[in-house]
Coordinates of C-alpha atoms in Angstrom, one line a residue:
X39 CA 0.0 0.0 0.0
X40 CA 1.2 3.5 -0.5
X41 CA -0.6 4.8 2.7
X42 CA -1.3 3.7 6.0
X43 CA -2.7 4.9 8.7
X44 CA -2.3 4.5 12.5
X45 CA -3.7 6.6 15.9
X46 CA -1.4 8.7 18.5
X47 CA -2.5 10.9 21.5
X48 CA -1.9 14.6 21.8
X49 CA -2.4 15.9 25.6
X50 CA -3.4 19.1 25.9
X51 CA -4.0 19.7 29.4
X52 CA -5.2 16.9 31.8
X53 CA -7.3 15.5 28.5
X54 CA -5.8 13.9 25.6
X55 CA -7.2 14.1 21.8
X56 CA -6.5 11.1 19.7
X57 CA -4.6 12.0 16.3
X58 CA -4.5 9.7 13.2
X59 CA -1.1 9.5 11.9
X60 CA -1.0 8.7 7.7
X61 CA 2.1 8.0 5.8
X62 CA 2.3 8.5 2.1
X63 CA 4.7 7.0 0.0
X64 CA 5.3 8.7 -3.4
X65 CA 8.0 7.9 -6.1
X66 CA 9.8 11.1 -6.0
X67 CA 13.0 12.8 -5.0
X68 CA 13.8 10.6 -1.3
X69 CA 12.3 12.9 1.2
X70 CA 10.8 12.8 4.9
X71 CA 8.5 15.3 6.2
X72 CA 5.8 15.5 8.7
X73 CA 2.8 18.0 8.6
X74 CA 0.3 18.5 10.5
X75 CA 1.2 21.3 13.1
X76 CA 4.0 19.9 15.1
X77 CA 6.5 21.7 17.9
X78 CA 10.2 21.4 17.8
X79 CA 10.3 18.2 19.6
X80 CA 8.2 16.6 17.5
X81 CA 10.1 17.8 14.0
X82 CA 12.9 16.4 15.1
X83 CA 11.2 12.5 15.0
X84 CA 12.3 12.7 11.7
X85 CA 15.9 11.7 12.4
X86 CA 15.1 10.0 15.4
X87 CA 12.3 7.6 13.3
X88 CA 15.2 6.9 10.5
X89 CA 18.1 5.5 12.6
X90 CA 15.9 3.4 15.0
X91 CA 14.2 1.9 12.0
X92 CA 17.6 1.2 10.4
X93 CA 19.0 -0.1 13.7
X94 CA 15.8 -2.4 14.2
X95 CA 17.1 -3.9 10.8
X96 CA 13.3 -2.3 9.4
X97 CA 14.7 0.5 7.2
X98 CA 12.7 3.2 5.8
X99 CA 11.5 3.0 1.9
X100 CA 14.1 5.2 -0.1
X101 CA 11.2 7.1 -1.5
X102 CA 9.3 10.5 -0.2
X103 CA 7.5 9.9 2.6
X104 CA 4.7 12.5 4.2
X105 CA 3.3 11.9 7.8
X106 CA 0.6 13.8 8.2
X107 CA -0.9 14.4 11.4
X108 CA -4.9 14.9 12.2
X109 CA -6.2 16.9 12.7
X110 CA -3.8 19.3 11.8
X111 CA -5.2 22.6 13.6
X112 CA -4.1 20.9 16.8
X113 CA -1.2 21.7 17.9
X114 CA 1.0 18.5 19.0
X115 CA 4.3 18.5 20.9
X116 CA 6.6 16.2 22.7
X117 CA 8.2 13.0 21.4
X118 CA 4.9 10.7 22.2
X119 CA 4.6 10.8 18.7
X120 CA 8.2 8.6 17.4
X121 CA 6.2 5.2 17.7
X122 CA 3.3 5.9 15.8
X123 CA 5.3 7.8 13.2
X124 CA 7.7 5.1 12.6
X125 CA 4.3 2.0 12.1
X126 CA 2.9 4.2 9.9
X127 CA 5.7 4.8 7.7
X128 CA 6.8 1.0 8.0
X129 CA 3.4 0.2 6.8
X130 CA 3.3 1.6 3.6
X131 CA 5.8 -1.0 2.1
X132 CA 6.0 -3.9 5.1
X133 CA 3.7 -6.8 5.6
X134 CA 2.6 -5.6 8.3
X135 CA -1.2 -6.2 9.4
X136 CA -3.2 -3.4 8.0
X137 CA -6.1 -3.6 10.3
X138 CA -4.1 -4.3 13.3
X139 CA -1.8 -1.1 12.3
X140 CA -4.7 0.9 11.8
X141 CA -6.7 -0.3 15.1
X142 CA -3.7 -0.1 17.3
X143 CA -2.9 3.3 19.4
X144 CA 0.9 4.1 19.8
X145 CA 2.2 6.0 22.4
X146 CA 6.4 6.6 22.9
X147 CA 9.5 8.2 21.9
X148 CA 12.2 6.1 19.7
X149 CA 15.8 6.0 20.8
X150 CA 18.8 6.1 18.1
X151 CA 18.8 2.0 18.8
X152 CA 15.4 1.4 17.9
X153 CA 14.3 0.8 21.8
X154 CA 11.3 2.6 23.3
X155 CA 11.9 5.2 25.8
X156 CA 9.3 6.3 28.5
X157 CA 7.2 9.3 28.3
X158 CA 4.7 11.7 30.6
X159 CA 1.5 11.5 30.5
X160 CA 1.0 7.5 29.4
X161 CA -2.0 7.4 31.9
X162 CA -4.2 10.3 30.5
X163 CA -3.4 9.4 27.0
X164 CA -4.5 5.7 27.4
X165 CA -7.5 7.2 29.6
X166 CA -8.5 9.3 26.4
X167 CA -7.8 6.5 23.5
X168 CA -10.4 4.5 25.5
X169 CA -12.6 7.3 25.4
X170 CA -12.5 7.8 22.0
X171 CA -13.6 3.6 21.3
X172 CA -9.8 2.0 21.0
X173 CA -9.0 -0.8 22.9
X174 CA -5.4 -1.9 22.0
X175 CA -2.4 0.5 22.8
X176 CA 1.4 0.1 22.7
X177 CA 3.3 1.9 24.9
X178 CA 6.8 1.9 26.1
X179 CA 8.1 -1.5 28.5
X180 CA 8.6 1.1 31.4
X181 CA 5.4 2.8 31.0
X182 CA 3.6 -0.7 31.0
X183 CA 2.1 -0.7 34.9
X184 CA 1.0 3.0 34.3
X185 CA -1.3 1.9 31.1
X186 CA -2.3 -0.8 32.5
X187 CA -4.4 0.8 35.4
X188 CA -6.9 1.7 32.5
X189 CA -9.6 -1.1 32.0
X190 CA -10.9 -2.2 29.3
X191 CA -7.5 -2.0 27.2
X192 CA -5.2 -4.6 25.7
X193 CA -1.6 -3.2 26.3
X194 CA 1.4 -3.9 24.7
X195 CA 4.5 -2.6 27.0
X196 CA 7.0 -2.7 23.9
X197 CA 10.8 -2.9 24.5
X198 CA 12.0 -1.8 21.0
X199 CA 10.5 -1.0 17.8
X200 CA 10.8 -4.5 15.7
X201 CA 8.6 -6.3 18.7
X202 CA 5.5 -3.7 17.7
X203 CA 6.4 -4.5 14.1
X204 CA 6.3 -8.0 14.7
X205 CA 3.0 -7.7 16.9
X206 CA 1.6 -6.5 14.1
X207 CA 2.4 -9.5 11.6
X208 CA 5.5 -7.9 10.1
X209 CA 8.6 -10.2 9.3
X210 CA 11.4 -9.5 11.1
X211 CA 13.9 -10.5 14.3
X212 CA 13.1 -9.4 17.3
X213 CA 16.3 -8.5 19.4
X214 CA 16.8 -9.3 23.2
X215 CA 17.4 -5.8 24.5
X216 CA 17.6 -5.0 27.8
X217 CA 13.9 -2.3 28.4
X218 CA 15.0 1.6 29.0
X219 CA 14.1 1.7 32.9
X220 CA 12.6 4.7 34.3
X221 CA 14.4 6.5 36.9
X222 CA 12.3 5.9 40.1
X223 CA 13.4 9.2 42.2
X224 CA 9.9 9.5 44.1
X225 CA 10.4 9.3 48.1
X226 CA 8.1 6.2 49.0
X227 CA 4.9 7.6 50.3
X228 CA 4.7 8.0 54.0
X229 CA 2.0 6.6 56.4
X230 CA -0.6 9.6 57.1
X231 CA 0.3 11.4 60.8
X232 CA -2.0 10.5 63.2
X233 CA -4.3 13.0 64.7
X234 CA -4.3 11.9 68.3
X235 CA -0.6 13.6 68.3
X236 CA -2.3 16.9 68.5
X237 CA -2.6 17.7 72.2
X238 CA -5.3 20.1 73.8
X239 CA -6.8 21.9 71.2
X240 CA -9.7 20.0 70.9
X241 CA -11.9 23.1 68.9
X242 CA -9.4 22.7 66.5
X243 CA -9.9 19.0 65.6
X244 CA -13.7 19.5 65.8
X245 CA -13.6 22.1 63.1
X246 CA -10.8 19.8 61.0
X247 CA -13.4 17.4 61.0
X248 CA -16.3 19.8 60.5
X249 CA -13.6 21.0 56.9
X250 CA -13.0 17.3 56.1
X251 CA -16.7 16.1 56.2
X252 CA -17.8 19.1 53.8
X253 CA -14.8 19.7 51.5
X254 CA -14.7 23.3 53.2
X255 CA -11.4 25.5 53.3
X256 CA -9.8 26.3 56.2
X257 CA -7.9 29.3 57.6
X258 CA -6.3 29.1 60.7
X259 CA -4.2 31.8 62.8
X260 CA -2.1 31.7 65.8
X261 CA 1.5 32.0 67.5
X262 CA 4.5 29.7 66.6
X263 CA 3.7 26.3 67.9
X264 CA -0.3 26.2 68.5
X265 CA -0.6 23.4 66.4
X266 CA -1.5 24.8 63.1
X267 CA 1.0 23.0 60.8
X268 CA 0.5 19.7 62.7
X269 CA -3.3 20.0 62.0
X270 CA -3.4 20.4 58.5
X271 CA -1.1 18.0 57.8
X272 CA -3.2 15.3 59.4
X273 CA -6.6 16.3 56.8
X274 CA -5.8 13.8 54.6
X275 CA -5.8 11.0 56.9
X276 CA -9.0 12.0 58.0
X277 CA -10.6 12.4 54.5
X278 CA -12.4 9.5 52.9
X279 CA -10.5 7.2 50.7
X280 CA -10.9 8.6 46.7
X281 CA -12.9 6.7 44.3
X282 CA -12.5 4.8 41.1
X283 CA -13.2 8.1 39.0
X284 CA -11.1 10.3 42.0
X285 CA -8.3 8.1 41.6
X286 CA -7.6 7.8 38.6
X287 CA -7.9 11.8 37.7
X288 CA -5.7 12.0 40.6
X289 CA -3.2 9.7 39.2
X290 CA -3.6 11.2 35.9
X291 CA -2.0 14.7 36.7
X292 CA 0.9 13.0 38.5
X293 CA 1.8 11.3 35.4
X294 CA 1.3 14.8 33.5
X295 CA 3.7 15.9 36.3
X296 CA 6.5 13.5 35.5
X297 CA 5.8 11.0 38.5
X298 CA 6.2 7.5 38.1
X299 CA 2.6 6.0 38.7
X300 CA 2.3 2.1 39.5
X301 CA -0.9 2.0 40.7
X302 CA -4.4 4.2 41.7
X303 CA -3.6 5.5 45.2
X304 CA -6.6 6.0 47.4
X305 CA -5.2 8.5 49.7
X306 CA -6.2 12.1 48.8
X307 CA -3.0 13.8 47.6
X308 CA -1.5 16.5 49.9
X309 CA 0.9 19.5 48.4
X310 CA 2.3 22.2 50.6
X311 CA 4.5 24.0 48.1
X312 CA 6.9 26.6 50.2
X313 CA 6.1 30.3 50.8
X314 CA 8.7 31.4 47.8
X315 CA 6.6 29.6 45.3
X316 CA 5.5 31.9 42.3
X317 CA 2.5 32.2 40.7
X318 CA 3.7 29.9 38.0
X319 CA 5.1 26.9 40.6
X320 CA 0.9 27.5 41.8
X321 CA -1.1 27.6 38.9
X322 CA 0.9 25.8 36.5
X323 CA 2.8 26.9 33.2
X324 CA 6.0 26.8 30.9
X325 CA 6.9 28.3 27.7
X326 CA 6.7 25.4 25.5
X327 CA 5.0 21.9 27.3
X328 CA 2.5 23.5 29.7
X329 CA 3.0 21.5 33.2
X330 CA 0.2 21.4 36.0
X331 CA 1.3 23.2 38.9
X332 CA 0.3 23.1 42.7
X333 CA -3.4 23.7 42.4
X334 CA -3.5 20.6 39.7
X335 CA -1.7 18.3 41.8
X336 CA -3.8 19.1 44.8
X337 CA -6.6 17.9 42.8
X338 CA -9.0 15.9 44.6
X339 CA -7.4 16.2 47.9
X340 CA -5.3 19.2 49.6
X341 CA -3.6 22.0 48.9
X342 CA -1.7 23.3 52.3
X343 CA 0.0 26.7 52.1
X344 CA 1.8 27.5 55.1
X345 CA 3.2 30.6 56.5
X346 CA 0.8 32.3 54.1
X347 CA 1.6 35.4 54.7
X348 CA 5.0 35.3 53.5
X349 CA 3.9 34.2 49.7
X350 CA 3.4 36.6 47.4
X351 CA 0.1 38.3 47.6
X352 CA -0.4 37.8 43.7
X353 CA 0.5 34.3 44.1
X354 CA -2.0 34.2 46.6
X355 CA -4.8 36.0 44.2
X356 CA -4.7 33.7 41.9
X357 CA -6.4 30.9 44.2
X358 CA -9.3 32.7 43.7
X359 CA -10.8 32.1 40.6
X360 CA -9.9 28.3 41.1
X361 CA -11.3 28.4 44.6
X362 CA -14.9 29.1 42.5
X363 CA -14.7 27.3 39.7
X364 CA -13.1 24.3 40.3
X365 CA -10.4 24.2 37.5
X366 CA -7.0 26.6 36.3
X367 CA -7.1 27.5 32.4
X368 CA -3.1 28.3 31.7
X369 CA -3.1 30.6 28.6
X370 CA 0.1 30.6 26.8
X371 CA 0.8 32.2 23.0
X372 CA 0.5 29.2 21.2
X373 CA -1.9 27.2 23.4
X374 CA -3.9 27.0 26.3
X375 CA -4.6 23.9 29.0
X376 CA -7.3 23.4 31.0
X377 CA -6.5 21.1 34.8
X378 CA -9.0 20.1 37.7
X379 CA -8.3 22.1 40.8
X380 CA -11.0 20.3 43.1
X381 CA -9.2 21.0 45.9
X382 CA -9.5 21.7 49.8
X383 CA -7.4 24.7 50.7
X384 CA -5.6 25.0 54.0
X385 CA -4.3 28.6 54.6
X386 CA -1.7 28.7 58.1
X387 CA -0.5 32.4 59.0
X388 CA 1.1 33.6 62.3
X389 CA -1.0 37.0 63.7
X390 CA 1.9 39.3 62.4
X391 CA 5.8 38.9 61.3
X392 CA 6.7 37.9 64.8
X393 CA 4.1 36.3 65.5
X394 CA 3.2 37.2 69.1
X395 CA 0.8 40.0 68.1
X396 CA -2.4 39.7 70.6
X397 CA -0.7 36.6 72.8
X398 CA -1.0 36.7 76.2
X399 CA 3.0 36.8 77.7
X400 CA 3.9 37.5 74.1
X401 CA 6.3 40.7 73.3
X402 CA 5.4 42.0 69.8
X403 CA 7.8 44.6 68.3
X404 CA 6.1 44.6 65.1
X405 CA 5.1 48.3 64.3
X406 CA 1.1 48.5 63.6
X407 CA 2.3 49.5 59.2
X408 CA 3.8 45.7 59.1
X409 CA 0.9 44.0 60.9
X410 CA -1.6 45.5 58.4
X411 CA 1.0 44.8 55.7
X412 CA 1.5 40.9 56.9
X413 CA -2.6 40.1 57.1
X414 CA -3.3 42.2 54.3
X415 CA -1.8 39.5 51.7
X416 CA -4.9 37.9 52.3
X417 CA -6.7 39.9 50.6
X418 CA -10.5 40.5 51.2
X419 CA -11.8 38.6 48.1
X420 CA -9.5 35.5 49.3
X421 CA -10.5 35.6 52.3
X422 CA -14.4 35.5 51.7
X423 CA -13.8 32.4 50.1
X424 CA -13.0 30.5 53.2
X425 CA -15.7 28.5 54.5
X426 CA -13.3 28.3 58.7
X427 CA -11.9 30.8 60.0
X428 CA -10.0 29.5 62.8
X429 CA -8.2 31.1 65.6
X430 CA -5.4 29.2 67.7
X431 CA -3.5 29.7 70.8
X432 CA -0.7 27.9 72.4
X433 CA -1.6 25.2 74.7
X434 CA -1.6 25.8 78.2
X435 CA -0.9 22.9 80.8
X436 CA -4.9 22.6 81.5
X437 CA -5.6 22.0 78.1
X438 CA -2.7 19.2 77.7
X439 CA -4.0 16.9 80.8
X440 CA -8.0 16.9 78.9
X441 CA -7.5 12.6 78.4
X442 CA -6.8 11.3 75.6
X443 CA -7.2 13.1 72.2
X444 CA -9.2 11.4 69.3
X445 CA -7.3 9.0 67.0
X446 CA -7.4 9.5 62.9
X447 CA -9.4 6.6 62.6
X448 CA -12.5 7.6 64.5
X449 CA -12.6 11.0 63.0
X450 CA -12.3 9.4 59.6
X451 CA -15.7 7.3 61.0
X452 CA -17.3 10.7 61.7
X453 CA -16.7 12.2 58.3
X454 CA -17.7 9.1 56.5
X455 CA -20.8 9.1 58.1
X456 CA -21.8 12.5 57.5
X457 CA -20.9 12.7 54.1
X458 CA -23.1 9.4 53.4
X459 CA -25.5 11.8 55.1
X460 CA -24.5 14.7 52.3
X461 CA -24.6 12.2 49.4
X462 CA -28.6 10.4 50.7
X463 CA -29.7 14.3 50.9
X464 CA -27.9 15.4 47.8
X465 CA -29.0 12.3 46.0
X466 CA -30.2 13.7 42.5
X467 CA -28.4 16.3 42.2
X468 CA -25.0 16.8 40.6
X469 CA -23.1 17.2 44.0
X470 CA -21.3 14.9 46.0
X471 CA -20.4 17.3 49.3
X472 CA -21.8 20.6 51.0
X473 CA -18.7 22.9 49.4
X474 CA -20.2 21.8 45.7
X475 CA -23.5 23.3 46.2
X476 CA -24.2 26.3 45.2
X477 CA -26.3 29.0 47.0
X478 CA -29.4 29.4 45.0
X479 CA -29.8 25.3 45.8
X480 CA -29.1 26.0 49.5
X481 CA -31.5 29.4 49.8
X482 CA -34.3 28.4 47.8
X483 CA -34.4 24.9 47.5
X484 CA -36.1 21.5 48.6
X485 CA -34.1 21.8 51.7
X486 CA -33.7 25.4 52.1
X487 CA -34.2 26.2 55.9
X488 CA -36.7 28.2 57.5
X489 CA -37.4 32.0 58.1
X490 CA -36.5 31.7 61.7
X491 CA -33.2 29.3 61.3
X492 CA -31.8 31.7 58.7
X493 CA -32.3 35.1 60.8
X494 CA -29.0 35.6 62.4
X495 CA -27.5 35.0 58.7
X496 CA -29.6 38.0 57.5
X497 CA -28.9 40.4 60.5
X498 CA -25.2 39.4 59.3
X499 CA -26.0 40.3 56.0
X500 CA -28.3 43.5 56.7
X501 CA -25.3 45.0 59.1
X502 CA -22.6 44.0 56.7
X503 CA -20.8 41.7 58.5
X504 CA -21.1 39.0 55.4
X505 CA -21.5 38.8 51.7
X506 CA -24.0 36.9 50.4
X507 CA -21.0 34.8 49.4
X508 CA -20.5 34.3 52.9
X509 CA -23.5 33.6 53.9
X510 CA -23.6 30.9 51.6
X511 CA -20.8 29.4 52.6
X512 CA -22.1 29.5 56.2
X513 CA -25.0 27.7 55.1
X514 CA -22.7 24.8 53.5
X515 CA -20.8 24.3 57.0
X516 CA -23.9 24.8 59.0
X517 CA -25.5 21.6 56.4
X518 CA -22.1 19.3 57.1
X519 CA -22.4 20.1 61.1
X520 CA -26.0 18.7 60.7
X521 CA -24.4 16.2 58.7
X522 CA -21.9 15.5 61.8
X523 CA -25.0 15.6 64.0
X524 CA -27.1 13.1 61.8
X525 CA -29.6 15.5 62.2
X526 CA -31.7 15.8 58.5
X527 CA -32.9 19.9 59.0
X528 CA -31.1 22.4 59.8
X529 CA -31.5 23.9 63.0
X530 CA -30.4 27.4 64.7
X531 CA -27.2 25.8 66.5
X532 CA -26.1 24.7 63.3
X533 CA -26.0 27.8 62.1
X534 CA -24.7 29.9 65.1
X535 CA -22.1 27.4 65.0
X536 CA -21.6 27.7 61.4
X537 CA -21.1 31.8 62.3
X538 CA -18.5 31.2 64.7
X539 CA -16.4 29.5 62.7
X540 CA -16.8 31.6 59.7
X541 CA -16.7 35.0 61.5
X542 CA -16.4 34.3 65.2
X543 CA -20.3 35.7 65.4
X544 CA -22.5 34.8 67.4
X545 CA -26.1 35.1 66.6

């Protein structure tokens, strides 16, 4: 045959587009070219494609040959593309299966030898050729674990090119070569903290468990060592375990990332990326391959920023239109890529630069220009967005000798149970937990609470001391304390409670 055709992935963002790769071979001047919008990376598959095919023993026709790639108003990058190039152009002369060439999804980059090298984003791309009705891929040997979390797909984990050729029927010797590994430079996940080893502030926990059961962010303040560091990192442990769909999302962006990924962890995934962080390392970016940053990774789980008032306060800004929407859009000249950001946010921030401002004992030098200048990077707007407000203070001996302290595993109880409570009450509805819903649901809907439960919320309002954004988020944590409560209305102490936390009111 003079053409043949094969399918690659192109990822743009956290979803992937399949692409149909043809080859054409024409008797003119010897020539190879590939069309079809491609970056730099993927223009140079053109030498790459010629020795590995030579060193496989499979050379290339001596004729022109045009890989076209569609569609071609989409633009493709990265080196993905090597294996898919070099079937297709193999096809055109080779005995090579037609049908199987043409049904077969190839995902990987080619080195000089003719072995298949590993390459980001396996797991979305195999996620999105099952989308779009394939059900055989071949990716590289070291990428085989990672594709083969996706049911429902025959995967070939390929070590060189002339064992996909011969796969697909095509006459030729298959080398013993030793697979390219993967460089396995991920710490081995540590076993969540346990929450019992936060002494004496029991408020604390209550409202950790109260953020956990409704997805709700968190803000806390205090002095060096009242906890708020230890807290936070123990929300994860307390969260339920993530589901099929949760999971594999999750997984998903760490591949886009560069992680290796073996298998579909269930544990929500925790980031705390350092106060020096740009908005960039946050949000996600780069001038060429758009990465996901923080708020991506966070996905699905938590996104911890402590010492919050030493990032940036535009770094900080730019949580806000994720904080509402649910997902980042990076725009970049020659593309743009969309990532989840379904994330809890955890915001931890001393009361000024030395942190003893308002403390009782505590000797604050801090002049009153660089207290307002500290708090005020959280800006108004961000912090309207935060469902807890939370206010620690060290813990005094009384508070350490209260008994024992509740354990992660009985809290993790608790906020199962109330969000099986959120999910039986929500049931219907496109929302799995209170944070999700908006406020037109929650003022005027089926469970919309009465007159007399909401009038402390509207004297708030009337005198200014919330938005109506606020008030709706009050509404969401009054709903998951009634949750906590197993209680299936809402009732004033919900709500008063749901104040104090928001705003420190009381009704």
């Amino acid at each position: 045959m003079s053409v043949a055709r094969t399918w690659a992935v192109a990822l743009v963002g956290a979803e992937g587009e399949c692409v149909e790769v043809e080859a054409d071979l024409s008797k003119q001047t010897p020539e190879f070219r590939i069309i079809g919008l491609p970056d730099k990376a993927l223009g140079e598959a053109v030498q790459r494609v010629h020795n590995a095919c030579a060193n496989s023993r499979t050379p290339l026709p001596r004729r022109r040959l045009t890989v076209n790639l569609s569609p071609a108003s989409l633009p493709k990058q990265g080196s993905g593309f090597d294996v898919a190039i070099a079937i297709a152009c193999l096809a055109t002369e080779s005995s090579m299966d037609a049908a199987s060439v043409a049904g077969t999804v190839h995902i990987g980059e080619l080195g000089l030898d003719g072995r298949l090298r590993p390459v980001v984003g396996v797991l979305p791309a195999v996620v999105a050729a099952r989308r779009a009705g394939h059900r055989r891929v071949v990716v590289p040997h070291a990428n085989g674990a990672e594709a083969a979390l996706v049911d429902g797909m025959e995967v070939l984990a390929a070590v060189n090119l002339a064992q996909v050729v011969a796969w697909h029927g095509g006459d030729v010797e298959v080398p013993d070569d030793e697979p390219v590994a993967v460089t396995d430079d991920d710490p081995p996940a540590e076993p969540a903290p346990e929450l019992a080893e936060v002494i004496g502030q029991r408020d604390a926990v209550e409202a950790l468990i109260v953020a956990a059961a409704g997805g709700h962010h968190l803000l806390m303040c205090g002095p060096p060592g009242a906890g708020k560091t230890m807290l936070a990192r123990r929300l994860p442990g307390i969260l339920p375990e993530l589901d099929d769909e949760a999971a594999l999302a999750s997984a998903s962006i760490r591949s886009l990332a560069g992680a290796r990924v073996v298998e579909l962890s269930r544990t929500p995934p925790f980031e705390a990326p350092h106060h020096s962080a740009s908005i960039a390392a946050l949000v996600g970016g780069g001038t060429r391959l758009i990465r996901p940053g923080a708020i991506a990774r966070a996905s699905e789980g938590v996104l911890f920023l402590d010492e919050a008032g030493e990032f940036a306060a535009s770094a900080l800004d730019a949580l806000r239109q994720p904080l509402e929407s649910g997902a980042i859009t990076i725009h970049r000249a020659g593309a743009s890529a969309s990532y989840p950001a379904r994330f809890q946010l955890v915001l931890a921030t001393n009361p000024c630069p030395c942190g003893d401002y308002g403390i009782r004992g505590g000797t604050c030098t801090c002049p009153p220009a660089a207290i307002r200048r500290y708090l005020g990077k959280l800006s108004g707007p961000l912090r309207d967005r935060m469902d807890i407000e939370l206010t620690l203070t060290r813990v005094s001996v009384a508070q350490r000798d209260l008994g024992p302290a509740m354990s992660s595993a009985a809290a993790r109880e608790r906020v199962k149970d109330a969000r099986a409570r959120a999910r039986r009450r929500l049931e219907g509805t496109p929302w799995r937990v209170n944070a999700d819903v908006p406020g037109t649901w929650l003022r005027e809907g089926p469970s919309a609470p009465p007159p007399a439960v909401r009038r402390p919320l509207d004297a708030a309002l009337h005198r200014g001391a919330l938005t109506l954004r606020g008030y709706d988020r009050v509404l969401r944590v009054a709903w998951s304390l009634a949750d906590i409560d197993g209680r299936p209305q809402l009732g004033g102490e919900h709500v008063g409670r749901a104040l104090y936390l928001k705003k420190g009111l009381t009704p």
